[in-house]
Amino acid sequence: MIHIRVPATSANLGAGFDALGLALTLYNEIEMEEDDRVRILTDTPNIPCGETNLVYQSAKRLYDLCGKRLTGLFIRQKDAIPMTRGLGSSSACIIAGLTGANLLLGEAFTLDDLVDLSAQIEGHPDNTAPALLGGIVTSVFDGKKVHWVRQFIYSHLHFVAIIPDFPMSTQAAREALPQTIAYRDAVHNLSRAALFSASLLSGKFENLRTAVDDRLHQPYRLPQIPYGEDVIACAYRHGAYASYLSGAGPTLMAIVSEDTSGAFEHGMRGELDVRGLNAWRIIRLAVDNTGAVWESRG
Ligand code: HSE
């Protein structure tokens, strides 16, 4: 039986649309072995249990590329990453399928192949690459290949995920974006995306608020999230270095000092509760520098 663990991810990181993402300490655990049919076991509601299951489809893609027939797979999914919330749940399924199948196929594909294939399946690399590699990943996807750099983060920061009780599909959130943007907005974003990585990695956290100020996607998506702008304003009042829309949303992420993150979470819980948002969850996470891990047991 193959055991796989894949981290959640937060993509875009403000202004780094489709380019920046990092892995977080929240995990999906998957077991997988070859079978004579497709059998999926999961406690998570709304997960397809047949051939449309994303872990299965991603695994099958690798078998097809190898020219090897797949009769079926037994897959057991334990999904801690909430679905359709902007925390990389679909990327985690893709990475689980690819890494599990690669082990079953005798590691026929390299790590670079898996980075490329996962981005081809997802359509963009900013969740798939950090889910596989860990740390913060800067990537350019040319439609076929991902050109990437992974950097480890050892700063004492927490990423506090404020998770609404409703989903947001990435496809719908991408359709909300304009076809063209102004030249000045492109310049605004590229300088900030560059500032984000450099500031995070060098410890200049006071820059992060400026660095996450996005003009490519947040202005179109945030107004669709009830209380979205309000929650970000609260996060700053409670001392966050930065707060931004995680991936396509609806999760709002706050970057907070490890020393004050307990008080921050407590304060934000109060802010949500007075607004009647009792069903919104808050999870305090750190950066995962390991990425996906997979092994054969028994
Ligand atoms: N970069 C992607 C987007 C991430 O914002 O649409 C989706 O999770």
PDB file of N, CA and C in Angstrom, residues 5 39 57 73 107 140 208 250 257 260 263 285:
ATOM      1  N   ARG A   5       1.202  11.930   1.788  1.00  0.00           N
ATOM      2  CA  ARG A   5       0.704  13.084   2.554  1.00  0.00           C
ATOM      3  C   ARG A   5       1.017  14.339   1.742  1.00  0.00           C
ATOM      4  N   ARG A  39     -12.103   1.817  -6.528  1.00  0.00           N
ATOM      5  CA  ARG A  39     -12.771   1.810  -5.211  1.00  0.00           C
ATOM      6  C   ARG A  39     -12.223   2.989  -4.415  1.00  0.00           C
ATOM      7  N   GLN A  57      -8.033  10.157 -11.434  1.00  0.00           N
ATOM      8  CA  GLN A  57      -7.779  10.681 -12.791  1.00  0.00           C
ATOM      9  C   GLN A  57      -6.318  11.078 -12.976  1.00  0.00           C
ATOM     10  N   LEU A  73      -7.998   1.323  -9.084  1.00  0.00           N
ATOM     11  CA  LEU A  73      -7.186   1.632  -7.904  1.00  0.00           C
ATOM     12  C   LEU A  73      -8.083   1.588  -6.682  1.00  0.00           C
ATOM     13  N   GLU A 107       8.809   4.768 -10.127  1.00  0.00           N
ATOM     14  CA  GLU A 107       9.393   6.119 -10.224  1.00  0.00           C
ATOM     15  C   GLU A 107       9.898   6.399 -11.650  1.00  0.00           C
ATOM     16  N   VAL A 140       6.967  29.984 -13.226  1.00  0.00           N
ATOM     17  CA  VAL A 140       6.460  30.462 -14.518  1.00  0.00           C
ATOM     18  C   VAL A 140       6.044  29.219 -15.293  1.00  0.00           C
ATOM     19  N   LEU A 208       5.353  43.618   3.973  1.00  0.00           N
ATOM     20  CA  LEU A 208       4.399  42.644   3.419  1.00  0.00           C
ATOM     21  C   LEU A 208       3.043  43.262   3.102  1.00  0.00           C
ATOM     22  N   PRO A 250     -12.615  31.468  -1.092  1.00  0.00           N
ATOM     23  CA  PRO A 250     -12.942  32.635  -0.293  1.00  0.00           C
ATOM     24  C   PRO A 250     -12.109  32.799   0.984  1.00  0.00           C
ATOM     25  N   SER A 257       2.946  37.364  13.379  1.00  0.00           N
ATOM     26  CA  SER A 257       4.086  36.873  14.156  1.00  0.00           C
ATOM     27  C   SER A 257       3.640  35.670  14.980  1.00  0.00           C
ATOM     28  N   THR A 260       2.425  36.387  18.562  1.00  0.00           N
ATOM     29  CA  THR A 260       1.147  37.052  18.852  1.00  0.00           C
ATOM     30  C   THR A 260      -0.039  36.350  18.161  1.00  0.00           C
ATOM     31  N   ALA A 263      -3.223  35.458  20.367  1.00  0.00           N
ATOM     32  CA  ALA A 263      -4.070  36.628  20.663  1.00  0.00           C
ATOM     33  C   ALA A 263      -4.787  37.074  19.390  1.00  0.00           C
ATOM     34  N   LEU A 285      -1.733  28.184  10.996  1.00  0.00           N
ATOM     35  CA  LEU A 285      -0.832  27.265  10.301  1.00  0.00           C
ATOM     36  C   LEU A 285       0.572  27.872  10.211  1.00  0.00           C
TER      37      LEU A 285
END
